[in-house]
Amino acid sequence: GSHLGAAFPPLSPRAMLGALATQAKSAGGMIHMDPGNGIVAETIRSQIDSETRHAVDVTAADHNDVLYKVASDLDAKHLLTVSISISCFAEVIEQVGADFLTMRYGSLLCPTAEIGFSVSLQLNLDDLAAADEKKRAETIALASCLRRDIEGAPLWVCFGALLNRTPVPRPLYVVHPRPLEPLYIAPGMDRVVVIYTMSFKDPTELAIASIFLQELELVRRTEKSLSTAPLVSLSTRPPMELEPFNLELPDAPLGFLSLALSVRHLDGEGKLEKAVGLIGSYRSYVFYHVKCTKSNMHSRMRTRVNTWLQARPF
């Protein structure tokens, strides 16, 4: 806890926004969260590489109270089932349709999910062991990124429609990755606006986050190097994209943070997938850096107090 901020110094809003700028060619020393679950990916990889099949039953937690389970079929150990429990699943599927899962996962998708879970995928380890490295990597990524792709399903739909210049089925998508923090996605003709609401129970963290998000908006307006990054807006009032809808909006002491992405942020190899991952995990990025900042402040205060206590009178 106390060493977190020292070991991983918090990124400035300038650095975080730069991750989404199209001209950013290298992450340098920035700290990025993997869009997939590392435990799930490593479990699948170890089973593929194993010369002898042995039964596994692994559970792993992820952001937003998501739970994964990776388990072998006891009657056929070459089959591995990856399941995920995600609270907003029904809400997402109601808006994007069940066809999204079929198009995304194809033959990997189980007809029915494991009891207690939202979605299950079944992997054939023998087929993956015989496949080339690219195919194996793609399959592992699909299974380990279930949370990103289900929570971000409206992002896939809206970003894909923007790139292909096709109409979007709905004027607004609302997802609750966490109960009190809905995420709004408003598609338009030339951009997609993503609107965040964030809730902090701790007053110190609320104050840090408020300063952090205000600076985020400021650097986007003033830094020439970020001129191609998504537009950023922070407002205490609901954005105009939400005005046509009769929504019961949550209490948002931080206000509403809006990011507007256009075709230039999505067009190009790997950019669409990267945008879905970064936008979907943005809340976690903010919370991480707020926690790091708070920890760093506490560490510096303790160091200062210890210095005072060691002082000796002449």
PDB file of C-alpha atoms in Angstrom:
ATOM      1  CA  GLY A   1       0.000   0.000   0.000  1.00  0.00           C
ATOM      2  CA  SER A   2       2.421   2.678   1.155  1.00  0.00           C
ATOM      3  CA  HIS A   3       5.024   1.742  -1.476  1.00  0.00           C
ATOM      4  CA  LEU A   4       2.582   1.576  -4.414  1.00  0.00           C
ATOM      5  CA  GLY A   5       2.936   5.207  -5.393  1.00  0.00           C
ATOM      6  CA  ALA A   6       6.723   5.095  -5.062  1.00  0.00           C
ATOM      7  CA  ALA A   7       7.106   1.897  -7.083  1.00  0.00           C
ATOM      8  CA  PHE A   8       4.665   2.981  -9.808  1.00  0.00           C
ATOM      9  CA  PRO A   9       4.591   6.791  -9.940  1.00  0.00           C
ATOM     10  CA  PRO A  10       1.227   8.069 -11.206  1.00  0.00           C
ATOM     11  CA  LEU A  11       1.003   9.220 -14.797  1.00  0.00           C
ATOM     12  CA  SER A  12      -0.018  12.753 -15.548  1.00  0.00           C
ATOM     13  CA  PRO A  13      -3.244  13.347 -17.490  1.00  0.00           C
ATOM     14  CA  ARG A  14      -1.032  14.450 -20.367  1.00  0.00           C
ATOM     15  CA  ALA A  15       0.560  10.994 -20.532  1.00  0.00           C
ATOM     16  CA  MET A  16      -2.760   9.181 -20.174  1.00  0.00           C
ATOM     17  CA  LEU A  17      -4.405  11.181 -22.944  1.00  0.00           C
ATOM     18  CA  GLY A  18      -1.362  10.654 -25.118  1.00  0.00           C
ATOM     19  CA  ALA A  19      -2.051   6.910 -25.087  1.00  0.00           C
ATOM     20  CA  LEU A  20      -5.099   7.567 -27.249  1.00  0.00           C
ATOM     21  CA  ALA A  21      -3.425  10.075 -29.559  1.00  0.00           C
ATOM     22  CA  THR A  22      -2.982   8.658 -33.020  1.00  0.00           C
ATOM     23  CA  GLN A  23       0.528  10.004 -33.374  1.00  0.00           C
ATOM     24  CA  ALA A  24       1.768   8.160 -30.282  1.00  0.00           C
ATOM     25  CA  LYS A  25       4.236   5.641 -31.683  1.00  0.00           C
ATOM     26  CA  SER A  26       5.614   4.196 -28.485  1.00  0.00           C
ATOM     27  CA  ALA A  27       4.388   3.742 -24.941  1.00  0.00           C
ATOM     28  CA  GLY A  28       7.862   4.458 -23.568  1.00  0.00           C
ATOM     29  CA  GLY A  29       7.796   4.131 -19.791  1.00  0.00           C
ATOM     30  CA  MET A  30       4.022   4.352 -19.470  1.00  0.00           C
ATOM     31  CA  ILE A  31       2.134   1.797 -17.433  1.00  0.00           C
ATOM     32  CA  HIS A  32      -0.589   0.101 -19.458  1.00  0.00           C
ATOM     33  CA  MET A  33      -3.118  -2.440 -18.242  1.00  0.00           C
ATOM     34  CA  ASP A  34      -3.365  -5.560 -20.343  1.00  0.00           C
ATOM     35  CA  PRO A  35      -6.904  -5.733 -21.755  1.00  0.00           C
ATOM     36  CA  GLY A  36      -6.988  -9.456 -21.018  1.00  0.00           C
ATOM     37  CA  ASN A  37      -6.850 -11.385 -17.772  1.00  0.00           C
ATOM     38  CA  GLY A  38      -3.293 -12.592 -17.252  1.00  0.00           C
ATOM     39  CA  ILE A  39      -4.243 -15.605 -15.124  1.00  0.00           C
ATOM     40  CA  VAL A  40      -6.709 -16.839 -17.742  1.00  0.00           C
ATOM     41  CA  ALA A  41      -4.216 -16.340 -20.578  1.00  0.00           C
ATOM     42  CA  GLU A  42      -1.386 -18.089 -18.721  1.00  0.00           C
ATOM     43  CA  THR A  43      -3.605 -21.024 -17.728  1.00  0.00           C
ATOM     44  CA  ILE A  44      -4.675 -21.589 -21.341  1.00  0.00           C
ATOM     45  CA  ARG A  45      -1.122 -21.188 -22.633  1.00  0.00           C
ATOM     46  CA  SER A  46       0.300 -23.674 -20.112  1.00  0.00           C
ATOM     47  CA  GLN A  47      -2.359 -26.233 -21.031  1.00  0.00           C
ATOM     48  CA  ILE A  48      -1.599 -25.877 -24.745  1.00  0.00           C
ATOM     49  CA  ASP A  49       2.142 -26.280 -24.162  1.00  0.00           C
ATOM     50  CA  SER A  50       1.787 -29.179 -21.726  1.00  0.00           C
ATOM     51  CA  GLU A  51       2.851 -32.556 -23.103  1.00  0.00           C
ATOM     52  CA  THR A  52       0.406 -34.352 -20.822  1.00  0.00           C
ATOM     53  CA  ARG A  53      -3.136 -33.147 -20.228  1.00  0.00           C
ATOM     54  CA  HIS A  54      -4.044 -32.663 -16.584  1.00  0.00           C
ATOM     55  CA  ALA A  55      -7.298 -31.371 -15.131  1.00  0.00           C
ATOM     56  CA  VAL A  56      -7.422 -27.711 -14.119  1.00  0.00           C
ATOM     57  CA  ASP A  57     -10.030 -25.690 -12.266  1.00  0.00           C
ATOM     58  CA  VAL A  58      -8.943 -22.069 -11.915  1.00  0.00           C
ATOM     59  CA  THR A  59     -10.970 -19.022 -10.877  1.00  0.00           C
ATOM     60  CA  ALA A  60      -9.735 -15.464 -11.300  1.00  0.00           C
ATOM     61  CA  ALA A  61     -11.210 -12.071 -10.420  1.00  0.00           C
ATOM     62  CA  ASP A  62     -11.062  -9.046 -12.692  1.00  0.00           C
ATOM     63  CA  HIS A  63     -12.112  -5.391 -12.691  1.00  0.00           C
ATOM     64  CA  ASN A  64     -15.742  -4.484 -11.964  1.00  0.00           C
ATOM     65  CA  ASP A  65     -16.387  -7.601  -9.846  1.00  0.00           C
ATOM     66  CA  VAL A  66     -16.010  -9.877 -12.848  1.00  0.00           C
ATOM     67  CA  LEU A  67     -15.187 -13.554 -12.235  1.00  0.00           C
ATOM     68  CA  TYR A  68     -13.513 -15.976 -14.656  1.00  0.00           C
ATOM     69  CA  LYS A  69     -13.379 -19.751 -14.458  1.00  0.00           C
ATOM     70  CA  VAL A  70     -11.102 -22.005 -16.504  1.00  0.00           C
ATOM     71  CA  ALA A  71     -11.861 -25.724 -16.144  1.00  0.00           C
ATOM     72  CA  SER A  72     -11.052 -28.938 -17.958  1.00  0.00           C
ATOM     73  CA  ASP A  73     -13.672 -31.395 -19.137  1.00  0.00           C
ATOM     74  CA  LEU A  74     -13.051 -34.413 -16.896  1.00  0.00           C
ATOM     75  CA  ASP A  75     -14.228 -36.806 -19.612  1.00  0.00           C
ATOM     76  CA  ALA A  76     -12.187 -35.152 -22.359  1.00  0.00           C
ATOM     77  CA  LYS A  77      -9.160 -33.335 -20.964  1.00  0.00           C
ATOM     78  CA  HIS A  78      -8.279 -31.876 -24.350  1.00  0.00           C
ATOM     79  CA  LEU A  79     -11.335 -29.597 -23.976  1.00  0.00           C
ATOM     80  CA  LEU A  80     -11.000 -26.476 -21.838  1.00  0.00           C
ATOM     81  CA  THR A  81     -13.975 -24.307 -20.877  1.00  0.00           C
ATOM     82  CA  VAL A  82     -13.509 -20.594 -20.131  1.00  0.00           C
ATOM     83  CA  SER A  83     -16.504 -18.968 -18.421  1.00  0.00           C
ATOM     84  CA  ILE A  84     -17.164 -15.438 -17.213  1.00  0.00           C
ATOM     85  CA  SER A  85     -19.659 -13.958 -14.781  1.00  0.00           C
ATOM     86  CA  ILE A  86     -20.375 -10.304 -15.489  1.00  0.00           C
ATOM     87  CA  SER A  87     -23.141  -8.268 -13.871  1.00  0.00           C
ATOM     88  CA  CYS A  88     -24.064  -6.122 -16.877  1.00  0.00           C
ATOM     89  CA  PHE A  89     -24.310  -9.050 -19.316  1.00  0.00           C
ATOM     90  CA  ALA A  90     -28.109  -9.042 -19.743  1.00  0.00           C
ATOM     91  CA  GLU A  91     -28.128  -5.259 -20.147  1.00  0.00           C
ATOM     92  CA  VAL A  92     -25.449  -5.390 -22.847  1.00  0.00           C
ATOM     93  CA  ILE A  93     -27.003  -8.259 -24.828  1.00  0.00           C
ATOM     94  CA  GLU A  94     -30.406  -6.542 -24.762  1.00  0.00           C
ATOM     95  CA  GLN A  95     -28.833  -3.579 -26.552  1.00  0.00           C
ATOM     96  CA  VAL A  96     -26.375  -5.203 -28.979  1.00  0.00           C
ATOM     97  CA  GLY A  97     -28.191  -8.495 -29.586  1.00  0.00           C
ATOM     98  CA  ALA A  98     -27.065 -12.094 -29.051  1.00  0.00           C
ATOM     99  CA  ASP A  99     -25.653 -12.159 -32.601  1.00  0.00           C
ATOM    100  CA  PHE A 100     -22.727 -10.097 -31.334  1.00  0.00           C
ATOM    101  CA  LEU A 101     -21.427 -13.092 -29.363  1.00  0.00           C
ATOM    102  CA  THR A 102     -21.813 -15.417 -32.338  1.00  0.00           C
ATOM    103  CA  MET A 103     -19.955 -13.046 -34.661  1.00  0.00           C
ATOM    104  CA  ARG A 104     -17.225 -12.409 -32.109  1.00  0.00           C
ATOM    105  CA  TYR A 105     -16.550 -15.958 -30.913  1.00  0.00           C
ATOM    106  CA  GLY A 106     -17.927 -18.212 -33.641  1.00  0.00           C
ATOM    107  CA  SER A 107     -17.533 -21.929 -32.953  1.00  0.00           C
ATOM    108  CA  LEU A 108     -15.829 -21.260 -29.608  1.00  0.00           C
ATOM    109  CA  LEU A 109     -19.134 -20.107 -28.077  1.00  0.00           C
ATOM    110  CA  CYS A 110     -20.956 -22.732 -26.012  1.00  0.00           C
ATOM    111  CA  PRO A 111     -24.722 -22.956 -26.708  1.00  0.00           C
ATOM    112  CA  THR A 112     -25.403 -22.540 -22.997  1.00  0.00           C
ATOM    113  CA  ALA A 113     -23.150 -20.987 -20.370  1.00  0.00           C
ATOM    114  CA  GLU A 114     -21.920 -22.891 -17.346  1.00  0.00           C
ATOM    115  CA  ILE A 115     -24.303 -22.622 -14.395  1.00  0.00           C
ATOM    116  CA  GLY A 116     -23.678 -19.412 -12.492  1.00  0.00           C
ATOM    117  CA  PHE A 117     -21.854 -17.731 -15.393  1.00  0.00           C
ATOM    118  CA  SER A 118     -22.848 -15.443 -18.249  1.00  0.00           C
ATOM    119  CA  VAL A 119     -20.870 -16.831 -21.198  1.00  0.00           C
ATOM    120  CA  SER A 120     -18.742 -19.922 -21.771  1.00  0.00           C
ATOM    121  CA  LEU A 121     -16.206 -20.664 -24.502  1.00  0.00           C
ATOM    122  CA  GLN A 122     -14.842 -24.135 -25.232  1.00  0.00           C
ATOM    123  CA  LEU A 123     -11.276 -24.516 -26.515  1.00  0.00           C
ATOM    124  CA  ASN A 124      -9.849 -27.643 -28.134  1.00  0.00           C
ATOM    125  CA  LEU A 125      -6.300 -27.848 -26.809  1.00  0.00           C
ATOM    126  CA  ASP A 126      -5.200 -30.434 -29.369  1.00  0.00           C
ATOM    127  CA  ASP A 127      -6.305 -28.218 -32.251  1.00  0.00           C
ATOM    128  CA  LEU A 128      -4.583 -25.200 -30.724  1.00  0.00           C
ATOM    129  CA  ALA A 129      -1.361 -27.135 -30.140  1.00  0.00           C
ATOM    130  CA  ALA A 130      -1.311 -28.070 -33.841  1.00  0.00           C
ATOM    131  CA  ALA A 131      -2.172 -24.528 -34.994  1.00  0.00           C
ATOM    132  CA  ASP A 132       0.353 -21.823 -35.818  1.00  0.00           C
ATOM    133  CA  GLU A 133       1.445 -19.266 -33.239  1.00  0.00           C
ATOM    134  CA  LYS A 134      -0.775 -16.514 -34.665  1.00  0.00           C
ATOM    135  CA  LYS A 135      -3.911 -18.659 -34.366  1.00  0.00           C
ATOM    136  CA  ARG A 136      -3.015 -19.661 -30.805  1.00  0.00           C
ATOM    137  CA  ALA A 137      -2.393 -16.051 -29.791  1.00  0.00           C
ATOM    138  CA  GLU A 138      -5.697 -14.904 -31.309  1.00  0.00           C
ATOM    139  CA  THR A 139      -7.670 -17.610 -29.487  1.00  0.00           C
ATOM    140  CA  ILE A 140      -5.978 -16.933 -26.146  1.00  0.00           C
ATOM    141  CA  ALA A 141      -6.685 -13.212 -26.579  1.00  0.00           C
ATOM    142  CA  LEU A 142     -10.360 -13.862 -27.337  1.00  0.00           C
ATOM    143  CA  ALA A 143     -10.784 -15.986 -24.211  1.00  0.00           C
ATOM    144  CA  SER A 144      -8.786 -13.773 -21.840  1.00  0.00           C
ATOM    145  CA  CYS A 145     -10.456 -10.553 -23.098  1.00  0.00           C
ATOM    146  CA  LEU A 146     -14.045 -11.657 -22.485  1.00  0.00           C
ATOM    147  CA  ARG A 147     -14.613  -8.873 -19.959  1.00  0.00           C
ATOM    148  CA  ARG A 148     -13.309  -6.189 -22.315  1.00  0.00           C
ATOM    149  CA  ASP A 149     -15.392  -7.381 -25.241  1.00  0.00           C
ATOM    150  CA  ILE A 150     -18.680  -7.922 -23.377  1.00  0.00           C
ATOM    151  CA  GLU A 151     -18.568  -4.672 -21.389  1.00  0.00           C
ATOM    152  CA  GLY A 152     -17.299  -2.943 -24.528  1.00  0.00           C
ATOM    153  CA  ALA A 153     -19.764  -4.555 -26.945  1.00  0.00           C
ATOM    154  CA  PRO A 154     -21.537  -1.213 -27.588  1.00  0.00           C
ATOM    155  CA  LEU A 155     -18.112   0.300 -28.317  1.00  0.00           C
ATOM    156  CA  TRP A 156     -17.398  -2.405 -30.901  1.00  0.00           C
ATOM    157  CA  VAL A 157     -20.806  -1.762 -32.496  1.00  0.00           C
ATOM    158  CA  CYS A 158     -20.557   2.045 -32.537  1.00  0.00           C
ATOM    159  CA  PHE A 159     -16.899   2.239 -33.561  1.00  0.00           C
ATOM    160  CA  GLY A 160     -17.460  -0.339 -36.313  1.00  0.00           C
ATOM    161  CA  ALA A 161     -20.439   1.589 -37.659  1.00  0.00           C
ATOM    162  CA  LEU A 162     -18.432   4.825 -37.637  1.00  0.00           C
ATOM    163  CA  LEU A 163     -15.591   3.226 -39.591  1.00  0.00           C
ATOM    164  CA  ASN A 164     -17.921   1.586 -42.108  1.00  0.00           C
ATOM    165  CA  ARG A 165     -20.227   4.617 -42.417  1.00  0.00           C
ATOM    166  CA  THR A 166     -23.259   2.493 -41.555  1.00  0.00           C
ATOM    167  CA  PRO A 167     -26.222   3.416 -39.317  1.00  0.00           C
ATOM    168  CA  VAL A 168     -26.217   2.407 -35.656  1.00  0.00           C
ATOM    169  CA  PRO A 169     -29.312   0.537 -34.403  1.00  0.00           C
ATOM    170  CA  ARG A 170     -29.712   2.698 -31.285  1.00  0.00           C
ATOM    171  CA  PRO A 171     -29.191   6.425 -30.594  1.00  0.00           C
ATOM    172  CA  LEU A 172     -27.744   5.724 -27.136  1.00  0.00           C
ATOM    173  CA  TYR A 173     -26.183   2.788 -25.303  1.00  0.00           C
ATOM    174  CA  VAL A 174     -26.043   2.619 -21.509  1.00  0.00           C
ATOM    175  CA  VAL A 175     -23.866   0.097 -19.688  1.00  0.00           C
ATOM    176  CA  HIS A 176     -23.400  -0.339 -15.935  1.00  0.00           C
ATOM    177  CA  PRO A 177     -19.995  -1.994 -15.432  1.00  0.00           C
ATOM    178  CA  ARG A 178     -20.483  -0.938 -11.805  1.00  0.00           C
ATOM    179  CA  PRO A 179     -23.955  -0.346 -10.287  1.00  0.00           C
ATOM    180  CA  LEU A 180     -23.611   3.386  -9.553  1.00  0.00           C
ATOM    181  CA  GLU A 181     -21.332   4.339 -12.449  1.00  0.00           C
ATOM    182  CA  PRO A 182     -23.096   4.030 -15.805  1.00  0.00           C
ATOM    183  CA  LEU A 183     -21.196   4.441 -19.045  1.00  0.00           C
ATOM    184  CA  TYR A 184     -23.022   6.210 -21.884  1.00  0.00           C
ATOM    185  CA  ILE A 185     -22.096   5.729 -25.557  1.00  0.00           C
ATOM    186  CA  ALA A 186     -23.694   8.208 -27.955  1.00  0.00           C
ATOM    187  CA  PRO A 187     -22.982   7.441 -31.650  1.00  0.00           C
ATOM    188  CA  GLY A 188     -23.060  10.253 -34.207  1.00  0.00           C
ATOM    189  CA  MET A 189     -22.474  10.744 -37.920  1.00  0.00           C
ATOM    190  CA  ASP A 190     -18.823  11.772 -37.553  1.00  0.00           C
ATOM    191  CA  ARG A 191     -17.902  10.747 -34.001  1.00  0.00           C
ATOM    192  CA  VAL A 192     -18.754   8.577 -31.034  1.00  0.00           C
ATOM    193  CA  VAL A 193     -19.004  10.288 -27.649  1.00  0.00           C
ATOM    194  CA  VAL A 194     -18.282   8.187 -24.572  1.00  0.00           C
ATOM    195  CA  ILE A 195     -19.502   9.673 -21.284  1.00  0.00           C
ATOM    196  CA  TYR A 196     -18.220   8.516 -17.903  1.00  0.00           C
ATOM    197  CA  THR A 197     -19.620   8.975 -14.421  1.00  0.00           C
ATOM    198  CA  MET A 198     -17.272   8.084 -11.572  1.00  0.00           C
ATOM    199  CA  SER A 199     -18.005   7.690  -7.889  1.00  0.00           C
ATOM    200  CA  PHE A 200     -15.480   8.110  -5.068  1.00  0.00           C
ATOM    201  CA  LYS A 201     -16.508   7.381  -1.491  1.00  0.00           C
ATOM    202  CA  ASP A 202     -13.331   8.782   0.051  1.00  0.00           C
ATOM    203  CA  PRO A 203     -13.365  12.637   0.124  1.00  0.00           C
ATOM    204  CA  THR A 204      -9.583  12.808  -0.370  1.00  0.00           C
ATOM    205  CA  GLU A 205      -9.762  10.633  -3.454  1.00  0.00           C
ATOM    206  CA  LEU A 206     -12.671  12.723  -4.720  1.00  0.00           C
ATOM    207  CA  ALA A 207     -10.582  15.888  -4.415  1.00  0.00           C
ATOM    208  CA  ILE A 208      -7.581  14.300  -6.163  1.00  0.00           C
ATOM    209  CA  ALA A 209      -9.773  12.960  -8.972  1.00  0.00           C
ATOM    210  CA  SER A 210     -11.424  16.339  -9.447  1.00  0.00           C
ATOM    211  CA  ILE A 211      -8.063  18.054  -9.948  1.00  0.00           C
ATOM    212  CA  PHE A 212      -6.858  15.218 -12.138  1.00  0.00           C
ATOM    213  CA  LEU A 213      -9.829  15.326 -14.510  1.00  0.00           C
ATOM    214  CA  GLN A 214      -9.778  19.127 -14.713  1.00  0.00           C
ATOM    215  CA  GLU A 215      -6.135  18.994 -15.777  1.00  0.00           C
ATOM    216  CA  LEU A 216      -6.989  16.268 -18.275  1.00  0.00           C
ATOM    217  CA  GLU A 217      -9.426  18.616 -19.993  1.00  0.00           C
ATOM    218  CA  LEU A 218      -6.954  21.512 -19.795  1.00  0.00           C
ATOM    219  CA  VAL A 219      -3.964  19.755 -21.356  1.00  0.00           C
ATOM    220  CA  ARG A 220      -6.090  18.517 -24.256  1.00  0.00           C
ATOM    221  CA  ARG A 221      -6.994  22.125 -25.090  1.00  0.00           C
ATOM    222  CA  THR A 222      -3.570  23.666 -24.582  1.00  0.00           C
ATOM    223  CA  GLU A 223      -1.001  21.054 -25.662  1.00  0.00           C
ATOM    224  CA  LYS A 224      -0.248  21.109 -29.387  1.00  0.00           C
ATOM    225  CA  SER A 225       1.236  17.611 -29.173  1.00  0.00           C
ATOM    226  CA  LEU A 226      -2.209  16.302 -28.212  1.00  0.00           C
ATOM    227  CA  SER A 227      -4.086  18.005 -31.010  1.00  0.00           C
ATOM    228  CA  THR A 228      -5.003  14.662 -32.589  1.00  0.00           C
ATOM    229  CA  ALA A 229      -6.113  13.024 -29.331  1.00  0.00           C
ATOM    230  CA  PRO A 230      -9.836  12.556 -28.626  1.00  0.00           C
ATOM    231  CA  LEU A 231     -11.697  15.680 -27.573  1.00  0.00           C
ATOM    232  CA  VAL A 232     -12.182  15.874 -23.808  1.00  0.00           C
ATOM    233  CA  SER A 233     -14.913  17.692 -21.899  1.00  0.00           C
ATOM    234  CA  LEU A 234     -15.651  17.810 -18.172  1.00  0.00           C
ATOM    235  CA  SER A 235     -18.947  19.326 -17.074  1.00  0.00           C
ATOM    236  CA  THR A 236     -21.038  19.365 -13.924  1.00  0.00           C
ATOM    237  CA  ARG A 237     -24.144  19.343 -16.111  1.00  0.00           C
ATOM    238  CA  PRO A 238     -25.164  16.382 -18.281  1.00  0.00           C
ATOM    239  CA  PRO A 239     -23.652  16.644 -21.791  1.00  0.00           C
ATOM    240  CA  MET A 240     -25.893  17.698 -24.632  1.00  0.00           C
ATOM    241  CA  GLU A 241     -25.708  14.158 -26.073  1.00  0.00           C
ATOM    242  CA  LEU A 242     -27.885  13.009 -23.152  1.00  0.00           C
ATOM    243  CA  GLU A 243     -30.436  15.840 -23.321  1.00  0.00           C
ATOM    244  CA  PRO A 244     -32.855  14.171 -25.812  1.00  0.00           C
ATOM    245  CA  PHE A 245     -33.288  11.183 -23.506  1.00  0.00           C
ATOM    246  CA  ASN A 246     -35.371  11.103 -20.373  1.00  0.00           C
ATOM    247  CA  LEU A 247     -32.694   9.482 -18.230  1.00  0.00           C
ATOM    248  CA  GLU A 248     -32.499   9.127 -14.491  1.00  0.00           C
ATOM    249  CA  LEU A 249     -28.924  10.294 -14.131  1.00  0.00           C
ATOM    250  CA  PRO A 250     -26.772   9.255 -11.164  1.00  0.00           C
ATOM    251  CA  ASP A 251     -25.321  11.614  -8.603  1.00  0.00           C
ATOM    252  CA  ALA A 252     -22.065  12.756 -10.184  1.00  0.00           C
ATOM    253  CA  PRO A 253     -20.046  14.980  -7.818  1.00  0.00           C
ATOM    254  CA  LEU A 254     -17.130  14.845 -10.270  1.00  0.00           C
ATOM    255  CA  GLY A 255     -19.362  15.761 -13.174  1.00  0.00           C
ATOM    256  CA  PHE A 256     -19.499  14.030 -16.541  1.00  0.00           C
ATOM    257  CA  LEU A 257     -16.297  13.260 -18.431  1.00  0.00           C
ATOM    258  CA  SER A 258     -16.788  12.989 -22.205  1.00  0.00           C
ATOM    259  CA  LEU A 259     -14.362  11.639 -24.796  1.00  0.00           C
ATOM    260  CA  ALA A 260     -15.181  12.114 -28.472  1.00  0.00           C
ATOM    261  CA  LEU A 261     -13.552   9.716 -30.924  1.00  0.00           C
ATOM    262  CA  SER A 262     -13.579  10.175 -34.675  1.00  0.00           C
ATOM    263  CA  VAL A 263     -12.539   7.965 -37.589  1.00  0.00           C
ATOM    264  CA  ARG A 264      -8.875   9.001 -37.322  1.00  0.00           C
ATOM    265  CA  HIS A 265      -8.675   7.422 -33.851  1.00  0.00           C
ATOM    266  CA  LEU A 266      -9.990   4.094 -35.151  1.00  0.00           C
ATOM    267  CA  ASP A 267      -8.824   3.697 -38.755  1.00  0.00           C
ATOM    268  CA  GLY A 268      -5.699   1.602 -39.060  1.00  0.00           C
ATOM    269  CA  GLU A 269      -4.344  -1.779 -38.102  1.00  0.00           C
ATOM    270  CA  GLY A 270      -5.087  -2.576 -34.464  1.00  0.00           C
ATOM    271  CA  LYS A 271      -6.483   0.879 -33.651  1.00  0.00           C
ATOM    272  CA  LEU A 272     -10.107  -0.190 -33.254  1.00  0.00           C
ATOM    273  CA  GLU A 273      -9.239  -2.956 -30.784  1.00  0.00           C
ATOM    274  CA  LYS A 274      -6.837  -0.677 -28.918  1.00  0.00           C
ATOM    275  CA  ALA A 275      -9.496   2.044 -28.631  1.00  0.00           C
ATOM    276  CA  VAL A 276     -12.048  -0.420 -27.221  1.00  0.00           C
ATOM    277  CA  GLY A 277      -9.513  -1.606 -24.654  1.00  0.00           C
ATOM    278  CA  LEU A 278      -8.374   1.859 -23.565  1.00  0.00           C
ATOM    279  CA  ILE A 279     -11.842   3.391 -23.444  1.00  0.00           C
ATOM    280  CA  GLY A 280     -13.302   0.393 -21.633  1.00  0.00           C
ATOM    281  CA  SER A 281     -10.598   0.415 -18.960  1.00  0.00           C
ATOM    282  CA  TYR A 282     -10.449   4.197 -18.571  1.00  0.00           C
ATOM    283  CA  ARG A 283     -12.240   4.184 -15.223  1.00  0.00           C
ATOM    284  CA  SER A 284      -9.688   1.706 -13.889  1.00  0.00           C
ATOM    285  CA  TYR A 285      -6.860   3.924 -15.186  1.00  0.00           C
ATOM    286  CA  VAL A 286      -8.238   6.940 -13.361  1.00  0.00           C
ATOM    287  CA  PHE A 287      -8.827   5.033 -10.124  1.00  0.00           C
ATOM    288  CA  TYR A 288      -5.362   3.510 -10.292  1.00  0.00           C
ATOM    289  CA  HIS A 289      -3.657   6.863 -10.619  1.00  0.00           C
ATOM    290  CA  VAL A 290      -5.803   8.458  -7.935  1.00  0.00           C
ATOM    291  CA  LYS A 291      -4.855   5.638  -5.540  1.00  0.00           C
ATOM    292  CA  CYS A 292      -1.181   5.969  -6.502  1.00  0.00           C
ATOM    293  CA  THR A 293      -1.260   9.725  -5.956  1.00  0.00           C
ATOM    294  CA  LYS A 294      -2.884   9.311  -2.554  1.00  0.00           C
ATOM    295  CA  SER A 295      -0.358   6.640  -1.561  1.00  0.00           C
ATOM    296  CA  ASN A 296       2.534   8.781  -2.768  1.00  0.00           C
ATOM    297  CA  MET A 297       1.274  11.749  -0.731  1.00  0.00           C
ATOM    298  CA  HIS A 298       0.960   9.618   2.409  1.00  0.00           C
ATOM    299  CA  SER A 299       4.443   8.219   1.892  1.00  0.00           C
ATOM    300  CA  ARG A 300       5.953  11.702   1.555  1.00  0.00           C
ATOM    301  CA  MET A 301       4.095  12.950   4.628  1.00  0.00           C
ATOM    302  CA  ARG A 302       5.344  10.012   6.702  1.00  0.00           C
ATOM    303  CA  THR A 303       8.889  10.654   5.496  1.00  0.00           C
ATOM    304  CA  ARG A 304       8.612  14.325   6.473  1.00  0.00           C
ATOM    305  CA  VAL A 305       7.244  13.464   9.941  1.00  0.00           C
ATOM    306  CA  ASN A 306      10.048  10.959  10.505  1.00  0.00           C
ATOM    307  CA  THR A 307      12.563  13.655   9.577  1.00  0.00           C
ATOM    308  CA  TRP A 308      11.069  16.002  12.130  1.00  0.00           C
ATOM    309  CA  LEU A 309      11.104  13.313  14.822  1.00  0.00           C
ATOM    310  CA  GLN A 310      14.795  12.677  14.196  1.00  0.00           C
ATOM    311  CA  ALA A 311      15.697  16.337  14.610  1.00  0.00           C
ATOM    312  CA  ARG A 312      17.880  17.046  17.617  1.00  0.00           C
ATOM    313  CA  PRO A 313      18.092  20.331  19.531  1.00  0.00           C
ATOM    314  CA  PHE A 314      21.476  22.095  19.586  1.00  0.00           C
TER     315      PHE A 314
END
